[in-house]
mmCIF file of C-alpha atoms in Angstrom:
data_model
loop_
_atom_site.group_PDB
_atom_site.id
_atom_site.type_symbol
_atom_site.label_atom_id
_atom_site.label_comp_id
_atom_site.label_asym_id
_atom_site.label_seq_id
_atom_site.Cartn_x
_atom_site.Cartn_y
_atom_site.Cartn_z
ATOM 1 C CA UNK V 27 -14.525 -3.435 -0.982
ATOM 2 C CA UNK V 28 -11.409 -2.032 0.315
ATOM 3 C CA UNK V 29 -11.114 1.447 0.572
ATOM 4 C CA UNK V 30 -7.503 1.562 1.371
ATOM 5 C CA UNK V 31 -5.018 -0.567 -0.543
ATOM 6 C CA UNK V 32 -1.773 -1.643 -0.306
ATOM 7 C CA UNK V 33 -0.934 -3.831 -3.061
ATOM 8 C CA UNK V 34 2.566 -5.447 -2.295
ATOM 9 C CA UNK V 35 2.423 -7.469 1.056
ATOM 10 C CA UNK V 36 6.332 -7.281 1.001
ATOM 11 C CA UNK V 37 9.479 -5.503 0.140
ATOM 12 C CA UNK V 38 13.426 -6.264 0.355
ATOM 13 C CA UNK V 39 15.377 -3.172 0.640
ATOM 14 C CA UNK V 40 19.220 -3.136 1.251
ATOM 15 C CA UNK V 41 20.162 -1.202 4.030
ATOM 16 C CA UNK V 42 21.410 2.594 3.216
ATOM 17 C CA UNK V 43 18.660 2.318 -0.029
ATOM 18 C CA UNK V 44 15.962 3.812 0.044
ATOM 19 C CA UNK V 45 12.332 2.179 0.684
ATOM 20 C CA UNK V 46 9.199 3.338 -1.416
ATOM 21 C CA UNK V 47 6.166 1.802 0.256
ATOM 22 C CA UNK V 48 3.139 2.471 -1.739
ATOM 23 C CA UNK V 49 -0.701 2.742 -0.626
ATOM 24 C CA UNK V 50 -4.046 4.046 -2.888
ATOM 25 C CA UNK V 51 -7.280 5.003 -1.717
ATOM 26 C CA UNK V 52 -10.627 4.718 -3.384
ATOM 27 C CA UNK V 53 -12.749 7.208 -1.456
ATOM 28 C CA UNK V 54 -12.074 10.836 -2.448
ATOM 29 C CA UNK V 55 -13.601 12.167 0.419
ATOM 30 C CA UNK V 56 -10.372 11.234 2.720
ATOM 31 C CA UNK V 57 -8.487 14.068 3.939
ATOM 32 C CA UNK V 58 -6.189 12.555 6.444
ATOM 33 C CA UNK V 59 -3.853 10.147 6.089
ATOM 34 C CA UNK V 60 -1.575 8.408 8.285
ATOM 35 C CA UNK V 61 1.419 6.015 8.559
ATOM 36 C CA UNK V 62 1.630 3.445 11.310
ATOM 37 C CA UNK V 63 4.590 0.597 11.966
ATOM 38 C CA UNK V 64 4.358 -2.516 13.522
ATOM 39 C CA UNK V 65 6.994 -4.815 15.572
ATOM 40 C CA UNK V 66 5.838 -8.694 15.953
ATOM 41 C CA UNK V 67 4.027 -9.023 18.821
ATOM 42 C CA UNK V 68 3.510 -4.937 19.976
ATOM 43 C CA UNK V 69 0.782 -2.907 18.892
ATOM 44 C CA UNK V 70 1.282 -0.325 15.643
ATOM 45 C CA UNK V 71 2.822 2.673 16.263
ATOM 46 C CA UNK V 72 2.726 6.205 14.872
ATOM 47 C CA UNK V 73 4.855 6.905 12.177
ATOM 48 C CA UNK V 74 3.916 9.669 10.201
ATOM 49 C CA UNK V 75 0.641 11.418 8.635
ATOM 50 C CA UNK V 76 -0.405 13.769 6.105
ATOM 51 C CA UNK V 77 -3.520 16.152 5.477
ATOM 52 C CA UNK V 78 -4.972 16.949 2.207
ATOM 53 C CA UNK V 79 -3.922 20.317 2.148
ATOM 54 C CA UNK V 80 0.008 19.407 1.856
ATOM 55 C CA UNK V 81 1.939 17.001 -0.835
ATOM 56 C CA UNK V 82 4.629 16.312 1.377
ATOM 57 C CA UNK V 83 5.530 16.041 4.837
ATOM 58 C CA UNK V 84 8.942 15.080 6.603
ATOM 59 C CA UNK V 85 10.082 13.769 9.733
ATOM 60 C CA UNK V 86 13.705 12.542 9.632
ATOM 61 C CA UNK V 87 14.372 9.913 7.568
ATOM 62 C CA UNK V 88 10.733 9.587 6.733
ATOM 63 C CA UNK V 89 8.759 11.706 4.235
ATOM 64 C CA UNK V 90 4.990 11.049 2.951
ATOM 65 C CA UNK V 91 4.356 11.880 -0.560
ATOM 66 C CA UNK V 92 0.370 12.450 -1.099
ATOM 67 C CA UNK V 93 -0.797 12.770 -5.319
ATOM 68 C CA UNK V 94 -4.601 13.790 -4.552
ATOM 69 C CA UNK V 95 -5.644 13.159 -8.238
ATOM 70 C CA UNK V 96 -4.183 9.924 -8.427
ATOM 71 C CA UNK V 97 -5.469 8.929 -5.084
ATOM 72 C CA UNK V 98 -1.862 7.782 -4.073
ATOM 73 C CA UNK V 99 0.502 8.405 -1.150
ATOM 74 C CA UNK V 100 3.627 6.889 -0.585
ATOM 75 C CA UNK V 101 6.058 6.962 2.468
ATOM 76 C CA UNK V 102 9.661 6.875 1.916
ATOM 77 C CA UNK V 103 12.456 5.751 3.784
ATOM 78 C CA UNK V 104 16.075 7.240 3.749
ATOM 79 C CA UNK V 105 18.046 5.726 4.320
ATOM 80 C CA UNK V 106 16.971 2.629 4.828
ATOM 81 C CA UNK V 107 18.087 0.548 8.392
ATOM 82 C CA UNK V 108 17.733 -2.773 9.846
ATOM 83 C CA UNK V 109 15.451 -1.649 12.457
ATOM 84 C CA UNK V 110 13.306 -0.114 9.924
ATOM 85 C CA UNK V 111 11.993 -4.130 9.551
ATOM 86 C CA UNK V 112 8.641 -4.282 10.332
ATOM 87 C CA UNK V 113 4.874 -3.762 9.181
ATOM 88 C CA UNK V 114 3.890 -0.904 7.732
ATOM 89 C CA UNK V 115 0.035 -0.221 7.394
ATOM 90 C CA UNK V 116 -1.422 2.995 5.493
ATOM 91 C CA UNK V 117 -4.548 4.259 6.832
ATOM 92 C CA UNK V 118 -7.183 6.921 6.066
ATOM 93 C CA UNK V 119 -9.844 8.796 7.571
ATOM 94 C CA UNK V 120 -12.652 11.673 6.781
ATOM 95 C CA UNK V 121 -13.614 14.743 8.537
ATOM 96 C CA UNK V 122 -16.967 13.425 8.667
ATOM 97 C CA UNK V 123 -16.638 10.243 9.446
ATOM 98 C CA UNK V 124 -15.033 10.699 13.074
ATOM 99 C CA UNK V 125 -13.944 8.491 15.205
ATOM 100 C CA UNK V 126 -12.991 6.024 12.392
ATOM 101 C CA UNK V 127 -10.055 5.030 10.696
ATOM 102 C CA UNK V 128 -9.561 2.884 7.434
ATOM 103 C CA UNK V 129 -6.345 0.400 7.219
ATOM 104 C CA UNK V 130 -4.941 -0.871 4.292
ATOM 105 C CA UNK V 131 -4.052 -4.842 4.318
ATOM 106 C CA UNK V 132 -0.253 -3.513 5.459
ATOM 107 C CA UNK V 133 3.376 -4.004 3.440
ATOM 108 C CA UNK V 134 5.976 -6.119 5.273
ATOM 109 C CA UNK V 135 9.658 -4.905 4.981
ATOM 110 C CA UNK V 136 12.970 -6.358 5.266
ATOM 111 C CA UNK V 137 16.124 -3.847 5.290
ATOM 112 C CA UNK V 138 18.866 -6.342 4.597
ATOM 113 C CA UNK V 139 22.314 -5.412 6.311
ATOM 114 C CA UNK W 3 3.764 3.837 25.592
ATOM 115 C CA UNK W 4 0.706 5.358 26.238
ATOM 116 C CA UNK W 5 -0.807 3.620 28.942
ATOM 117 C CA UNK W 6 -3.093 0.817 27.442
ATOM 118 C CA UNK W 7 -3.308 -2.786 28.945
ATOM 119 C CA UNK W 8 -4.755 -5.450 26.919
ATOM 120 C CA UNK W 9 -5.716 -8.994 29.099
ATOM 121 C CA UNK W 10 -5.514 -11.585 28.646
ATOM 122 C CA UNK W 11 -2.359 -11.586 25.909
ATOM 123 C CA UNK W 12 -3.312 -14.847 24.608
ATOM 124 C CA UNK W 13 -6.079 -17.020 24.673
ATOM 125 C CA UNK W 14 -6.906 -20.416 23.280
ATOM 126 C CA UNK W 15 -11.158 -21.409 23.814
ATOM 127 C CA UNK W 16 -13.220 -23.747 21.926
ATOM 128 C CA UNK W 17 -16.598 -22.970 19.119
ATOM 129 C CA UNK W 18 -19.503 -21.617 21.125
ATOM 130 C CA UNK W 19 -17.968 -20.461 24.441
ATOM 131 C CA UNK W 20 -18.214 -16.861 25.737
ATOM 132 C CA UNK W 21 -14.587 -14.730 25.883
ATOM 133 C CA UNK W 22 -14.386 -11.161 27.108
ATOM 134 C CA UNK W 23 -11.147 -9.592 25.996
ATOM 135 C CA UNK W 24 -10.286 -6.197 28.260
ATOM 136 C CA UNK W 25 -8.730 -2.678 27.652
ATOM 137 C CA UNK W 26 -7.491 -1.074 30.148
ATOM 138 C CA UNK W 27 -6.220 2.484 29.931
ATOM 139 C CA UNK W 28 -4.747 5.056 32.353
ATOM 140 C CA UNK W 29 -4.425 7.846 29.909
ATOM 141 C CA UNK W 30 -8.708 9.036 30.487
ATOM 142 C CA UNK W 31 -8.893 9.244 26.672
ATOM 143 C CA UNK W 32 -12.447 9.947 25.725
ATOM 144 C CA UNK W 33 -11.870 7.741 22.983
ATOM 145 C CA UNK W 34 -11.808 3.552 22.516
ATOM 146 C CA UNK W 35 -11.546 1.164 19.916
ATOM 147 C CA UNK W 36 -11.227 -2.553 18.931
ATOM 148 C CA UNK W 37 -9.691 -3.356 15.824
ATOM 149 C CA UNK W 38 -8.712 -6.898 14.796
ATOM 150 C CA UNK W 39 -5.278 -7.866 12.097
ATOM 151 C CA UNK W 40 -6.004 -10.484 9.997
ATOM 152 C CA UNK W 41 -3.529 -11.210 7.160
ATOM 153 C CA UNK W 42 -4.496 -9.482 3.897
ATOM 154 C CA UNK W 43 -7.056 -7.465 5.628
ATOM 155 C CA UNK W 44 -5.129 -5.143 7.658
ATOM 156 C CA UNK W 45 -6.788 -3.804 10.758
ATOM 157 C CA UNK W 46 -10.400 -3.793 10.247
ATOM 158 C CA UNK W 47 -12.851 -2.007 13.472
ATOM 159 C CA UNK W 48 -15.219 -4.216 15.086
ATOM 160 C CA UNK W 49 -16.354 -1.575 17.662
ATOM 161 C CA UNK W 50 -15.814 1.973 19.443
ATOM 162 C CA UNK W 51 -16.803 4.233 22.063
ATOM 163 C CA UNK W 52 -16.801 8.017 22.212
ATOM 164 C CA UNK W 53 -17.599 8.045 26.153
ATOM 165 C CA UNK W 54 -18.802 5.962 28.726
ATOM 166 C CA UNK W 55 -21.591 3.820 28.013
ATOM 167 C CA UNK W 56 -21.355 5.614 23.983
ATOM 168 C CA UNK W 57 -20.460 3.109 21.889
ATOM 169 C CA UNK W 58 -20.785 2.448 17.743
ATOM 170 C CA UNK W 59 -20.308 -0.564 15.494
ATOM 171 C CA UNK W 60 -17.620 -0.695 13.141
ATOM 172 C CA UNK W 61 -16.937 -2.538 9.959
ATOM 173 C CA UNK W 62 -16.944 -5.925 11.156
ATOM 174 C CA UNK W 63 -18.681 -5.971 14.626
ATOM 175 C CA UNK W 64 -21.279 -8.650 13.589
ATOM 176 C CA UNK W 65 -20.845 -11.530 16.432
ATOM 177 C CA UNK W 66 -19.307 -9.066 18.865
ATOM 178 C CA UNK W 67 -20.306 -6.543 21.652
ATOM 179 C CA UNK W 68 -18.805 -3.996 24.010
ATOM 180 C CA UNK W 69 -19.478 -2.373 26.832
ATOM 181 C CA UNK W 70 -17.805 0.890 28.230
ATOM 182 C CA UNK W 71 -19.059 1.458 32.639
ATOM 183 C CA UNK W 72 -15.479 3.696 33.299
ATOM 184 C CA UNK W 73 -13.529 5.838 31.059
ATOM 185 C CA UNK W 74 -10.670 3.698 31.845
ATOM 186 C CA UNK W 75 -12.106 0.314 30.781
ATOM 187 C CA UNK W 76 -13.359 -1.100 27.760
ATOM 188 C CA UNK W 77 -14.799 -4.775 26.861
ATOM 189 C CA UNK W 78 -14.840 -6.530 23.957
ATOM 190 C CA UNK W 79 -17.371 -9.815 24.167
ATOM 191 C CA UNK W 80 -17.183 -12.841 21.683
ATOM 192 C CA UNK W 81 -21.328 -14.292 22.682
ATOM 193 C CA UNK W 82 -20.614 -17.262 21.180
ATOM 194 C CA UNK W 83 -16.917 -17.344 19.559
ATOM 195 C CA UNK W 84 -16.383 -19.204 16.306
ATOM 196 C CA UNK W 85 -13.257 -20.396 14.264
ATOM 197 C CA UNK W 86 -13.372 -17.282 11.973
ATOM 198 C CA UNK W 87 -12.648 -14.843 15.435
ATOM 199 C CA UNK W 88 -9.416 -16.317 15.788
ATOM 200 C CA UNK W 89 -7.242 -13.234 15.508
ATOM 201 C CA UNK W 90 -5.232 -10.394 16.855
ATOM 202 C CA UNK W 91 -7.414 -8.450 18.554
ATOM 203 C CA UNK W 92 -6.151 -4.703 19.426
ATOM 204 C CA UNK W 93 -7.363 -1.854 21.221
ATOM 205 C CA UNK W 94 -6.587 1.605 20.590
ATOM 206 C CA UNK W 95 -7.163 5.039 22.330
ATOM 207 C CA UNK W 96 -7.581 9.230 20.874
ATOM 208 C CA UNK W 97 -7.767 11.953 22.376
ATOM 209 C CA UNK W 98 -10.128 13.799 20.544
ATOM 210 C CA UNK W 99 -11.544 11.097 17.932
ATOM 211 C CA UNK W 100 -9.878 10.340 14.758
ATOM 212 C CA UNK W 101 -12.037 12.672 12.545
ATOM 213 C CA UNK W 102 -9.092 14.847 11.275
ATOM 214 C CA UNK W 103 -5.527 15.399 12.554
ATOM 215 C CA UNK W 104 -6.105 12.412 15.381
ATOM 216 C CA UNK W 105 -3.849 9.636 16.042
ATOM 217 C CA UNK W 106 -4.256 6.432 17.799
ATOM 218 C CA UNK W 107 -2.512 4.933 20.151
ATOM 219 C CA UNK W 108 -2.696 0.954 20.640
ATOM 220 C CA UNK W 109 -2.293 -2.101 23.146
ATOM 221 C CA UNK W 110 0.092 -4.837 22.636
ATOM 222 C CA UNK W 111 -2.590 -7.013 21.399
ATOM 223 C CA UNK W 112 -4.100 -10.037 22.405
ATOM 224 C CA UNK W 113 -3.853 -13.569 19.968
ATOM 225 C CA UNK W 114 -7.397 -15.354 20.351
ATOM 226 C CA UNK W 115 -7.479 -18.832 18.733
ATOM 227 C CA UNK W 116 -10.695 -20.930 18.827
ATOM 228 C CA UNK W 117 -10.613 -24.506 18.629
#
């Protein structure tokens, strides 16, 4: 039973568009919520996160939308740029529930030139 | 790059053979985990520790132990590996624990394949 979903394994984006990569979560009790990118071959990498308490949150060309009552966050990308190619995983975790985070199954994306 | 090493970087072993995969980290993070990718699964947690010689199972540690002696070093033991542990395996590092407002950091990976 996966607790963090995200339900399109890829997306094609031109580059200078923008990129909507979409995640939901089944377990209410989340509170944190982060963004992590992965190169082939390297480990994932901090992107971007989000606590319950905000809707939004922006770094750059990157902002995090979170919908609480829809149980839906999405990160967004603009504009969009080559390099921006990679794996994108969601992920999840709970006050009390330390030491643990939950990963979605991840969203490949291409940013065509 | 936060300091993590992850040996070996790829390893190829037959059914039923023992393989330790090690992280190594220079960063004297309290905190130490093993997650493995698998395509349409994400990163799932097999195991973690929360100091030396603490550790905890994760979702999917069945078939797999750890061991934490140093801060610095943690292992990740396959008893008896089997075709379905072929994987990326990837360790990660916090801080302060991933309970709220916690990142992780992570190695480069290492691909296991068994034969």
């Amino acid at each position: 039973d996966q607790q963090v979903k995200q339900n399109s394994p890829s997306l094609s984006v031109q580059e200078g568009r923008i990129s909507i990569l979409n995640c939901d979560y089944t377990n209410s009790m989340f509170d944190y919520f982060l963004w992590y990118k992965k190169y082939p071959a390297e480990g994932p990498t901090f992107l971007i996160s989000i606590s319950s308490i905000k809707d939004k949150n922006e770094d750059g060309r990157f902002t995090v939308f979170l919908n609480k009552s829809a149980k839906h966050l999405s990160l967004h990308i603009v504009p969009s740029q080559p390099g921006d190619s990679a794996v994108y995983f969601c992920a999840a975790s709970r006050m009390d529930s330390s030491y643990k985070l939950i990963f979605g199954s991840g969203t490949r994306l291409l940013v065509r030139p | 790059d936060a300091g993590i090493t992850q040996s070996p970087r790829h390893k190829v072993t037959e059914t039923g053979t023992p393989v330790t995969l090690r992280c190594h980290q220079t960063e004297n993070h309290r905190y130490m985990y093993w997650y493995r990718q698998d395509p349409g699964h994400g990163l799932r947690l097999i195991h973690y520790s929360y100091g030396v010689k603490d550790t905890d199972k994760g979702e999917v540690s069945d078939g797999y132990s750890v061991s934490r002696s140093k801060t610095e070093d943690f292992l990740l033991t396959l008893e008896s590996a089997t075709s379905s542990q072929t994987s990326v395996y990837f360790c990660a590092i916090s801080r302060t624990g991933t309970g709220y407002g916690e990142k992780l950091f992570f190695g480069s990976g290492t691909q296991l394949s068994v034969l």
